[in-house]
Coordinates of C-alpha atoms in Angstrom, one line a residue:
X925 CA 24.9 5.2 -22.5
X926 CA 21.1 6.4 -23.9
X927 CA 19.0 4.3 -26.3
X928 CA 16.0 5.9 -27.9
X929 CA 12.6 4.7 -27.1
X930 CA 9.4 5.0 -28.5
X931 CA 5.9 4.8 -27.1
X932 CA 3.3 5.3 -29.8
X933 CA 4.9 8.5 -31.6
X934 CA 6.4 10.4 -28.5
X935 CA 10.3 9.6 -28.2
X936 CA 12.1 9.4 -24.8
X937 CA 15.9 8.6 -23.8
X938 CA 16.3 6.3 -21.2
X939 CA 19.2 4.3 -20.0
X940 CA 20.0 0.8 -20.4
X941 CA 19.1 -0.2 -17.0
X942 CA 15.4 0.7 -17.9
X943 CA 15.3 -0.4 -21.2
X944 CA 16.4 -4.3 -19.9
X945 CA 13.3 -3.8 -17.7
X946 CA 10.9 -2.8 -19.6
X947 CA 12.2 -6.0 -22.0
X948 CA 11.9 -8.3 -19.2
X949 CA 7.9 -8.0 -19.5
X950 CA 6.9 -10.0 -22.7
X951 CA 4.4 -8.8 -24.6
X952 CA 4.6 -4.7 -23.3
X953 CA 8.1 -4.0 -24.5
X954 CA 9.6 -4.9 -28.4
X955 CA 13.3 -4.3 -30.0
X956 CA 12.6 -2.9 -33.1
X957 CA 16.6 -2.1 -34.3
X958 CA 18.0 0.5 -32.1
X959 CA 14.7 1.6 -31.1
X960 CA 12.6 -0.5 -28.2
X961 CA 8.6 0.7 -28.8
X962 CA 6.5 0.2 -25.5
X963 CA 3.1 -1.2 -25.3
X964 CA 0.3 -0.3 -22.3
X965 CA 2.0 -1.7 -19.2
X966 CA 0.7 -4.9 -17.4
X967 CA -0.2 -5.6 -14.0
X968 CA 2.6 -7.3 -11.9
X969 CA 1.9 -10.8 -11.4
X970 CA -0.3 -12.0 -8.7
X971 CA -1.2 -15.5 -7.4
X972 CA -4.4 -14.7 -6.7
X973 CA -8.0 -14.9 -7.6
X974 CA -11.2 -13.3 -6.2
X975 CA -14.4 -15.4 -4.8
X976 CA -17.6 -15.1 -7.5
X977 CA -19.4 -12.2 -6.9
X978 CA -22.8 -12.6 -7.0
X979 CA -24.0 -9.3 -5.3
X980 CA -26.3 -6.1 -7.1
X981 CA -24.9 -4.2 -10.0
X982 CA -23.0 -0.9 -9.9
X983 CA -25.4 1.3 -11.0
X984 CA -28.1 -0.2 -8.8
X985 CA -25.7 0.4 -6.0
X986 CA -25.2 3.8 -7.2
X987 CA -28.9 4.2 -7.6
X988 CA -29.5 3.3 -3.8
X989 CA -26.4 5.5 -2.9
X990 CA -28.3 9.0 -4.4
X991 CA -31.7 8.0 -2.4
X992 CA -30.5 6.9 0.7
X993 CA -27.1 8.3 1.7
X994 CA -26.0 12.1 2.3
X995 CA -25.8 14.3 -0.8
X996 CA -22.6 15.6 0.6
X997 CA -20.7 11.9 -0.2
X998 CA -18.6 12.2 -3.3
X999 CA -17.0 9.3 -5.2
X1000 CA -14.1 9.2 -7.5
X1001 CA -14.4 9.0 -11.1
X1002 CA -16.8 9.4 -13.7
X1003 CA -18.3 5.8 -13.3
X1004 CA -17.8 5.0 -9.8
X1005 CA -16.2 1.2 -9.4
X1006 CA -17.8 -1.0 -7.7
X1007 CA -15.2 -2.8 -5.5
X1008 CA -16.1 -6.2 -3.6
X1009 CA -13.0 -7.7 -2.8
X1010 CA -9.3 -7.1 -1.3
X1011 CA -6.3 -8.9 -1.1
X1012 CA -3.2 -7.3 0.0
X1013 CA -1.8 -3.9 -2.1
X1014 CA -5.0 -5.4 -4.8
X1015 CA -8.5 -4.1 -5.0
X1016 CA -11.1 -6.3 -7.3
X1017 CA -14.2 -5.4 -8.6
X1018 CA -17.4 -6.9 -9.3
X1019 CA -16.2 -8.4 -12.5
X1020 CA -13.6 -9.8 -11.0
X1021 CA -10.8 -6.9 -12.7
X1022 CA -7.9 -6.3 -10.3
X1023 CA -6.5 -2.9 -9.7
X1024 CA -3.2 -1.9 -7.8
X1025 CA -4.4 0.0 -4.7
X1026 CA -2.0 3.3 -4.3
X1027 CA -4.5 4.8 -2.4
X1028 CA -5.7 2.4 0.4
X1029 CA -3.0 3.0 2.7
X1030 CA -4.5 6.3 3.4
X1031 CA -8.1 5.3 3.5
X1032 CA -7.6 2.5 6.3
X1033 CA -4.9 -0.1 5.4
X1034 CA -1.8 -0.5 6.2
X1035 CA -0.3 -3.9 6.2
X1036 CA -2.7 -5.2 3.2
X1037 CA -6.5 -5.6 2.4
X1038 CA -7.5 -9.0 4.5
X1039 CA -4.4 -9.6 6.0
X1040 CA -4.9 -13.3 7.1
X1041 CA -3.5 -12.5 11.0
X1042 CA -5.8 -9.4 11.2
X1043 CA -8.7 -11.1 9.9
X1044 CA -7.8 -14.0 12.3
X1045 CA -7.4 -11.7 15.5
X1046 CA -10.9 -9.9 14.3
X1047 CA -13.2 -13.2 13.8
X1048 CA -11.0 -15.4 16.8
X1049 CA -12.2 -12.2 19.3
X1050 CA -15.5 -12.0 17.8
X1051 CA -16.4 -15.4 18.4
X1052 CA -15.2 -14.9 22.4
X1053 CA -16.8 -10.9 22.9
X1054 CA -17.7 -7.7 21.6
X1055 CA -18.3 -5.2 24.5
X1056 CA -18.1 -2.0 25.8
X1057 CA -15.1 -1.9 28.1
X1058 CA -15.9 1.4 30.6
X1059 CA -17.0 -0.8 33.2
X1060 CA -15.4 -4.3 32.8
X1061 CA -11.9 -5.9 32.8
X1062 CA -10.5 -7.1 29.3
X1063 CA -7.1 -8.2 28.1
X1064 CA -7.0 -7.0 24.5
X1065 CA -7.9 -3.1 25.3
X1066 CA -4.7 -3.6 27.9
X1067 CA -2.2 -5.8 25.6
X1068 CA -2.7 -3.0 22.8
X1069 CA -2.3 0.3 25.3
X1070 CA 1.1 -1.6 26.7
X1071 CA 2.3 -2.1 23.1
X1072 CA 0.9 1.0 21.8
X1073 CA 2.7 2.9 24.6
X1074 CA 6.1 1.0 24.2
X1075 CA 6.3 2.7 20.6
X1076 CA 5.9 5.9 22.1
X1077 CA 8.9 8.2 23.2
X1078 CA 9.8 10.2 26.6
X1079 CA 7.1 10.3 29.0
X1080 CA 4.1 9.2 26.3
X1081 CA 2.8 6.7 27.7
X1082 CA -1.5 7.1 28.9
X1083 CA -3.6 5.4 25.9
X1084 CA -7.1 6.7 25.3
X1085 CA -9.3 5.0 22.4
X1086 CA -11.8 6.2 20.1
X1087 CA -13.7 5.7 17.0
X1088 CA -12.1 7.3 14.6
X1089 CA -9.1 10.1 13.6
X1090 CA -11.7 13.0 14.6
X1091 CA -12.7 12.0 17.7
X1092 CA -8.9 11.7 18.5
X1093 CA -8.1 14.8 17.8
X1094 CA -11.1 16.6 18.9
X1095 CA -10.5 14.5 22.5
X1096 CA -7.0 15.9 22.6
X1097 CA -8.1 19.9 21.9
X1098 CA -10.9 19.4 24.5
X1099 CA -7.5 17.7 26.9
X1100 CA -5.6 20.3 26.1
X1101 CA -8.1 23.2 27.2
X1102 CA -8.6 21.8 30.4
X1103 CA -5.4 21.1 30.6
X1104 CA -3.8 24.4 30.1
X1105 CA -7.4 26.3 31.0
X1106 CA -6.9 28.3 27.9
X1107 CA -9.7 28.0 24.7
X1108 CA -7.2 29.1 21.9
X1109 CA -6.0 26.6 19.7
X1110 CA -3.6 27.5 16.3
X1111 CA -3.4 25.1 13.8
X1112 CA -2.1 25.4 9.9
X1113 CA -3.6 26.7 6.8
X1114 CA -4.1 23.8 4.9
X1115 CA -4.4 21.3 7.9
X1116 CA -7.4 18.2 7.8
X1117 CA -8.1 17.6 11.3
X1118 CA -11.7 15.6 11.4
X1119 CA -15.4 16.3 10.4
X1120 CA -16.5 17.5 13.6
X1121 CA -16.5 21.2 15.9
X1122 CA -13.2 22.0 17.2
X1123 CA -11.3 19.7 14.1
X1124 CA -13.5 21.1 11.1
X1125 CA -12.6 24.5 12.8
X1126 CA -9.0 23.3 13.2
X1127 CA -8.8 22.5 9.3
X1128 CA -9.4 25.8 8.3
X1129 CA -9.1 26.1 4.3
X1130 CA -8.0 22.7 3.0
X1131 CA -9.3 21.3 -0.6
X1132 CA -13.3 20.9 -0.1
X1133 CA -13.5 21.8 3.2
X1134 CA -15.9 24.3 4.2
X1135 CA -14.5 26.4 7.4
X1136 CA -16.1 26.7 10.4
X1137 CA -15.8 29.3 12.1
X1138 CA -14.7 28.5 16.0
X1139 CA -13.9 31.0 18.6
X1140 CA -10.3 31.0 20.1
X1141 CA -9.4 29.0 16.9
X1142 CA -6.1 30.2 14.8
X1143 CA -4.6 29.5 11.6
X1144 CA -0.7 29.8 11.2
X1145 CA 0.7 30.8 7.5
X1146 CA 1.3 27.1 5.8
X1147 CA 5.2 26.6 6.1
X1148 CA 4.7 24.7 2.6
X1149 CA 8.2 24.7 0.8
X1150 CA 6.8 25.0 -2.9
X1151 CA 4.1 27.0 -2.6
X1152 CA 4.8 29.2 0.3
X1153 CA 6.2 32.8 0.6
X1154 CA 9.6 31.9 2.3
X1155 CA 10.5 28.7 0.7
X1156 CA 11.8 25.9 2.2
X1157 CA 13.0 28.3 5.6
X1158 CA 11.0 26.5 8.1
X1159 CA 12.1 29.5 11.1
X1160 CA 10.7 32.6 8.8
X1161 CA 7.2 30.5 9.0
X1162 CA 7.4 30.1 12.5
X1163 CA 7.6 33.7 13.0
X1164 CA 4.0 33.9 12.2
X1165 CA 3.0 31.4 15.2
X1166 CA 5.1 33.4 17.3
X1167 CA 2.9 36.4 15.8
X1168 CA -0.3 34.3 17.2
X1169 CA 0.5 34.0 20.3
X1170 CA 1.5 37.6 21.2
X1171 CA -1.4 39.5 19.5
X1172 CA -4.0 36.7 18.4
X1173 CA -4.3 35.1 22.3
X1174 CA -2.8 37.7 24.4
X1175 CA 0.2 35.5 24.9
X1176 CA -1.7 32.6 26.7
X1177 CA -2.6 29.6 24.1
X1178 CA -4.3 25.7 24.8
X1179 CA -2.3 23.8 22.3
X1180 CA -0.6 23.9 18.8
X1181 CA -1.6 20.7 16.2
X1182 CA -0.3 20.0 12.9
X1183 CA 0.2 16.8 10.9
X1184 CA 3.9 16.0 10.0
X1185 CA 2.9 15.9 6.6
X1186 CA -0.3 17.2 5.8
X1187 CA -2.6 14.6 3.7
X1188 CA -5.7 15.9 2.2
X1189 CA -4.0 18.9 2.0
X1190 CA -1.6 17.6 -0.9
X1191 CA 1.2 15.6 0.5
X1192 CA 3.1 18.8 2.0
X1193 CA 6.0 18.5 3.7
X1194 CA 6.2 21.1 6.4
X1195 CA 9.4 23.0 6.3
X1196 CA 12.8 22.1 7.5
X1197 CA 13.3 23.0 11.3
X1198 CA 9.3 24.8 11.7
X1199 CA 8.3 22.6 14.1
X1200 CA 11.0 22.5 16.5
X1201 CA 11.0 26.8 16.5
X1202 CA 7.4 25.8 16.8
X1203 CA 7.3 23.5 19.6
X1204 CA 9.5 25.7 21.3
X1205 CA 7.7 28.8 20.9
X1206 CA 4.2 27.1 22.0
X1207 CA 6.2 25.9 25.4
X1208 CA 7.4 28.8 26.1
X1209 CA 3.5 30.0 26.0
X1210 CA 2.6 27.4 28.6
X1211 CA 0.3 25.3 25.5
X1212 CA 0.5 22.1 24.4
X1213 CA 1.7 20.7 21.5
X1214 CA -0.2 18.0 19.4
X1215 CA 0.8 15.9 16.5
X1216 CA -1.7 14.5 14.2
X1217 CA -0.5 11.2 13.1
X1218 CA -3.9 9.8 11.7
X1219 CA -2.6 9.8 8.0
X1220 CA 1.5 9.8 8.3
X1221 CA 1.7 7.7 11.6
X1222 CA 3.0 3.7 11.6
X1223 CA 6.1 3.5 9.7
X1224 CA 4.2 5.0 7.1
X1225 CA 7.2 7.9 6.1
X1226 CA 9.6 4.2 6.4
X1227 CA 12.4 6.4 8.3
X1228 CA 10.4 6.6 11.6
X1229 CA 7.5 5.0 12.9
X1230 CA 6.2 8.4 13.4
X1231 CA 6.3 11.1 11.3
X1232 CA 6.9 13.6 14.1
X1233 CA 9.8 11.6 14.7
X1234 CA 11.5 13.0 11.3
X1235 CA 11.4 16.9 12.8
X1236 CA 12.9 15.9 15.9
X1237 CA 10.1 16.9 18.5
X1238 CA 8.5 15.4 20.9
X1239 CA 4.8 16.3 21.3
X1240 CA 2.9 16.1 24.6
X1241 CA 0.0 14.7 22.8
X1242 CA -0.4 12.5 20.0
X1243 CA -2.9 11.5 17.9
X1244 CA -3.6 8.2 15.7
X1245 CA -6.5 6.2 13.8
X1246 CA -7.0 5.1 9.6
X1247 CA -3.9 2.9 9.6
X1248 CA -3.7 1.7 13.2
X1249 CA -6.7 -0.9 12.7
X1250 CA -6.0 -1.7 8.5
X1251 CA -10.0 -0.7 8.3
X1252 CA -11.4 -1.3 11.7
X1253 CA -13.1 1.6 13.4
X1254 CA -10.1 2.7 15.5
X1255 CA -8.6 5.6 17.2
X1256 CA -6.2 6.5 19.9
X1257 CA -5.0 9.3 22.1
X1258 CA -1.5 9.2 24.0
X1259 CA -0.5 11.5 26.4
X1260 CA 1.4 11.9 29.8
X1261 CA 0.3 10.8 33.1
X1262 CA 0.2 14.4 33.9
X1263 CA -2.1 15.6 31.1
X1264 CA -4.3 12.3 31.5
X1265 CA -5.0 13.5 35.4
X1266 CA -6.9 16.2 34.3
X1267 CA -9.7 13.8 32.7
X1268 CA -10.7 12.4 36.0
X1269 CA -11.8 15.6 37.0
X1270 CA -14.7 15.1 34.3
X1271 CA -16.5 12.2 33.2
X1272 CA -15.5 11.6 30.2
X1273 CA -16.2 8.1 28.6
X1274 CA -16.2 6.5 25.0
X1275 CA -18.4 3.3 25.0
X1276 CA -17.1 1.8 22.0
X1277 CA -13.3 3.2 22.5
X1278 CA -11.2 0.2 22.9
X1279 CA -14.0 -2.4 22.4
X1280 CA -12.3 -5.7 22.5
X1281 CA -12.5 -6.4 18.7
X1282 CA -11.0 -2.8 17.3
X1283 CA -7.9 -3.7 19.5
X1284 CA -7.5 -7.1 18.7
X1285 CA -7.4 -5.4 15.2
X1286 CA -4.6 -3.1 16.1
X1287 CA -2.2 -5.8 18.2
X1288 CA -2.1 -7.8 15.2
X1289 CA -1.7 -4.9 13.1
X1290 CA 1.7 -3.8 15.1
X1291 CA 2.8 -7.0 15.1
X1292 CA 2.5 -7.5 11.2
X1293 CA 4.2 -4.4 11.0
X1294 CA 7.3 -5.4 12.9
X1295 CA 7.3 -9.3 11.8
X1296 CA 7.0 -8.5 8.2
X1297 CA 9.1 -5.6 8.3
X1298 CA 7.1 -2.9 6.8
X1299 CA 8.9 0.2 8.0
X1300 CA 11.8 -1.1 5.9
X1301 CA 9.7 -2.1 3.0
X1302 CA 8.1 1.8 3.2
X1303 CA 11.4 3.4 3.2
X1304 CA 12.9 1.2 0.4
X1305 CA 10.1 0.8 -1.8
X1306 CA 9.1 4.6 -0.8
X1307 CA 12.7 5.9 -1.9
X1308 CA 12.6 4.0 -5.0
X1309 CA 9.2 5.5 -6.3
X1310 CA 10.0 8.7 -5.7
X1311 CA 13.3 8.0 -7.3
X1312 CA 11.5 6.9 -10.8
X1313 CA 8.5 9.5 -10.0
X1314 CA 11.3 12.3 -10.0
X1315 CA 12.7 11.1 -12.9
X1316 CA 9.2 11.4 -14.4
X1317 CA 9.4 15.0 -13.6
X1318 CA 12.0 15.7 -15.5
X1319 CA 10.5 14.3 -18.5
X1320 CA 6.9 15.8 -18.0
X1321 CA 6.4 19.3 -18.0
X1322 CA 3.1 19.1 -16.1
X1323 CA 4.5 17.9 -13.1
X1324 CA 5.6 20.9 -10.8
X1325 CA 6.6 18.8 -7.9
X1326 CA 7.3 15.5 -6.1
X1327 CA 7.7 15.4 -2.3
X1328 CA 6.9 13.0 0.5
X1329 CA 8.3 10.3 2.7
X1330 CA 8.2 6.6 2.7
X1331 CA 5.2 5.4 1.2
X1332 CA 3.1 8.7 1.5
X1333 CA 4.1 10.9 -1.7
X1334 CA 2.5 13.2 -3.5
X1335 CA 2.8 14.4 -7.2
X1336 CA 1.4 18.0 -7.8
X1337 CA 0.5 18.5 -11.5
X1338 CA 0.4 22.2 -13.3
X1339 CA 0.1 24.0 -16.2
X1340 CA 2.7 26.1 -16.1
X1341 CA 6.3 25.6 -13.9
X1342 CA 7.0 29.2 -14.0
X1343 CA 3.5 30.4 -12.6
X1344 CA 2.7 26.8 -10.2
X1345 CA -0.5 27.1 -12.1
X1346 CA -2.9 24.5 -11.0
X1347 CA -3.5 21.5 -13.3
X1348 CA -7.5 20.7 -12.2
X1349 CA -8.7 19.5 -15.2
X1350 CA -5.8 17.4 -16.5
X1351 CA -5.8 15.7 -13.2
X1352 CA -9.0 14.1 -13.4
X1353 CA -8.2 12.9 -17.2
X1354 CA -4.9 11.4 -15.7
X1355 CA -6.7 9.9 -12.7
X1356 CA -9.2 8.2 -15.2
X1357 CA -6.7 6.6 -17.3
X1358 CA -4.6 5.3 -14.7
X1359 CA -8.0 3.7 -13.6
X1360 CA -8.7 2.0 -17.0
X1361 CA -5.2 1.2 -16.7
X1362 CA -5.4 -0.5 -13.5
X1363 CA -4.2 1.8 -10.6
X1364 CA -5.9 3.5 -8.4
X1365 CA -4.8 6.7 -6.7
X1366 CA -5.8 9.8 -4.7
X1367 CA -5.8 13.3 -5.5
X1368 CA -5.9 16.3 -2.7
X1369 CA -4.2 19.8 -2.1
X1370 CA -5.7 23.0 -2.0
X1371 CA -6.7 23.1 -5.7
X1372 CA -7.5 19.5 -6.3
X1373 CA -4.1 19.0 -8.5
X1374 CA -2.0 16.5 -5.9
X1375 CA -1.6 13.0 -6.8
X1376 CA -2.0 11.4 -3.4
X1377 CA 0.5 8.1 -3.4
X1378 CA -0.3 6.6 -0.7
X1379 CA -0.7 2.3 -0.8
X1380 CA -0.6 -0.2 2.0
X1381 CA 3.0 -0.6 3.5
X1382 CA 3.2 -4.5 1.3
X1383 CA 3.8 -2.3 -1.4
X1384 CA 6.7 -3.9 -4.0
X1385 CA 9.1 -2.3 -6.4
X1386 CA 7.2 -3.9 -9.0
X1387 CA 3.9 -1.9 -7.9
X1388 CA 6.0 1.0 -8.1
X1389 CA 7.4 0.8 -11.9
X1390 CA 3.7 -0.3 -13.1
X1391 CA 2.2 2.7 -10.7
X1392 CA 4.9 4.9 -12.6
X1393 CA 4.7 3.3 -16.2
X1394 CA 1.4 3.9 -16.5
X1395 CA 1.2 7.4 -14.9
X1396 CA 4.0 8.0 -17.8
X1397 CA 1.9 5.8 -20.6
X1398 CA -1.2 8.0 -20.4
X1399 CA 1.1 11.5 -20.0
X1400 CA 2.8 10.7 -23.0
X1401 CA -0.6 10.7 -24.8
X1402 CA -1.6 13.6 -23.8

């Protein structure tokens, strides 16, 4: 049965499922007669409060930030927050205001900002040694490659360590063309790949990025299901790489690389049963196939610990970082024993890859993530906000779409259903509010229009309905 409900002087329906909850938070919900009329929603409760903060101002920070920093850094928002502490799914900031972090999980953390075991594993190895480990024995680079590898399926099982998400990936194109002794490399329209040669000419068009041209470098149509030519038929987009291969590199190709769903790029899904045709094509070629997992990698998508894992492929190289050390420098390569040979015919080296502190980071990172059961916790909570962000949907005619998996979602807002016109401007007013409000979130996609959803893996249904309350509150004032 429906009830009417007002917020301010719009009118919705919901059912009485909702209604109860929105009652059960004095102070942001009142029965007035038949009618219940909702307030601004509240933060969930938290037990929880920040150290003093005793540090410069924002807009002196900001002030240094123009002088002495690169012109190319942006910032979100129109006053840029200055944020000094974490604790968990919650960001503070120098006033001591806490903010629900829906955006952090993509940025570096995944089990929680300050996560007592991984701030333990990071100081306890501190105090015993930071090193470089190319030329000396150490147990934590070894403990983390074993437990690393054990996550890994078929024959994945060589680590290599970096720095970052970019220097993964640009480690495994430079693997995979010596590997294969081919230079061409095809990645997706619309693909993030890292912020330096190969990966910035890997990315190709997505959002801001600037493309740079790189020779033997290819990019395959996007097999995007809502904004792409053929839907959501994942085979009539793999035509295209098949396309590539025959006339763009004379049939011989180094490696494929694609994210299972891309992130900057807007939270895109890639269409049902495209990889596999993909993967099998790219085989067939004698390349490589190389999944990006720097964004939707550790139980992130909740159904699999890797978001390859939900296409059903196996790659031959893989590709990790961001999550993997909850905001330690980190990054990993994991390959075969047969691809790995080919790097001791060079010498390569990475002086801070694996230092003994980063992987300290990352052991206790997989084992928060299996003790506290965060897979399951993505998956539930995941289903459930896309649940109520669907329903949202249907209520608000400027979002076109809601897609994603797990705790990585994405909510694309337009002007018009009919035409997918991008929403640029509303966006930012929405993102503004919802920061006044007390959430923080990310925006991507081509056209800047993508809510990016994508908080640590702690994340609780009751982070969900404020996340989606308020996204509703400041749309229903529009």
């Amino acid at each position: 049965m429906l009830r009417i409900v007002s917020r301010g002087r719009k009118v919705q329906r919901c059912c009485w499922s909702e209604q109860r909850r929105w009652l059960s938070q004095p102070g942001v919900a009142q029965k007035q007669g038949n009618d219940v009329v909702l307030g601004v929603p509240r933060l969930p409760s938290f037990d929880y409060s920040p150290p003093p903060y005793n540090g410069p101002a924002a807009d002196e920070i900001l002030m240094k930030r123009k002088k002495f920093l690169s012109p190319s850094m942006f910032y979100f928002y129109q006053k840029p927050l200055n944020l000094v502490h974490g604790k968990m799914q919650y960001l503070y900031d120098d006033k001591g205001r806490r903010y629900l972090d829906a955006f952090g999980g993509i940025a570096t953390v995944s089990c929680g900002h300050c996560h007592p075991e991984v701030v333990e594993a990071i100081v306890e190895q501190t105090k015993r040694l930071q090193h470089s480990t190319i030329l000396y024995l150490n147990p934590a680079i070894t403990d983390f490659a074993e437990a690393l590898a054990s996550r890994m399926p078929g024959d994945l099982k060589v680590v290599f360590f970096t720095n970052s998400g970019t220097e993964a990936n640009e480690l495994a194109i430079m693997m995979a063309r010596l590997y294969t002794g081919c230079q061409d490399i095809i990645s997706l329209r619309n693909a993030y790949h890292g912020n330096a040669g190969a990966t910035m000419g890997a990315t190709a068009q997505c959002n801001w990025k600037f493309n740079v041209v790189q020779t033997g470098v290819h990019h395959a149509m996007n097999p995007d299901p809502y904004r792409g030519v053929f839907g959501s038929d994942g085979e009539k987009y793999a035509k295209d790489v098949e396309d590539l291969i025959q006339f763009g590199t004379s049939g011989n190709v180094a490696a494929f690389i694609s994210e299972a769903i891309q992130g900057v790029g807007g939270i895109v899904e890639l269409a049902p049963d495209y990889l596999p045709a993909v993967y099998k094509s790219i085989k067939k070629a004698g390349g490589l196939c190389i999944a990006d997992e720097v964004q939707a990698g550790f139980s992130r998508t909740g159904s699999h610990f890797w978001g390859f894992e939900n296409h059903g492929v196996i790659p031959d190289i893989v590709t990790m970082a961001k999550g993997i050390g909850n905001g330690i420098p980190l990054g990993a390569v994991v390959t075969t024993p047969d691809i790995a040979e080919v790097l001791t015919r060079h010498n390569y080296f990475n002086t801070f890859g694996g230092n003994p502190v980063c992987t300290a980071a990352g052991h206790a990172v997989l084992r928060v993530v299996e003790r506290e059961g965060l897979q399951a916790n993505a998956h539930t909570v995941g289903s459930y906000l896309k649940h109520r962000l669907i329903a949202l949907k249907d209520k608000h005619q400027i979002i076109g779409d809601v897609r994603g998996r797990g705790l990585m979602l994405g909510v694309e807002l337009v002007t018009d259903r009919e035409e997918k016109t991008p929403a640029r401007v509303e966006i930012v007013h929405v993102m503004e509010q919802m920061k006044d409000l007390g959430v923080l979130i990310g925006k991507g996609g081509l056209y800047g229009n993508v809510f990016r959803i994508t908080p640590p893996l702690c994340f609780s249904k009751d982070d969900a309905d404020f996340l989606v309350d308020v996204m509703d509150y400041v749309m229903s004032k529009m």
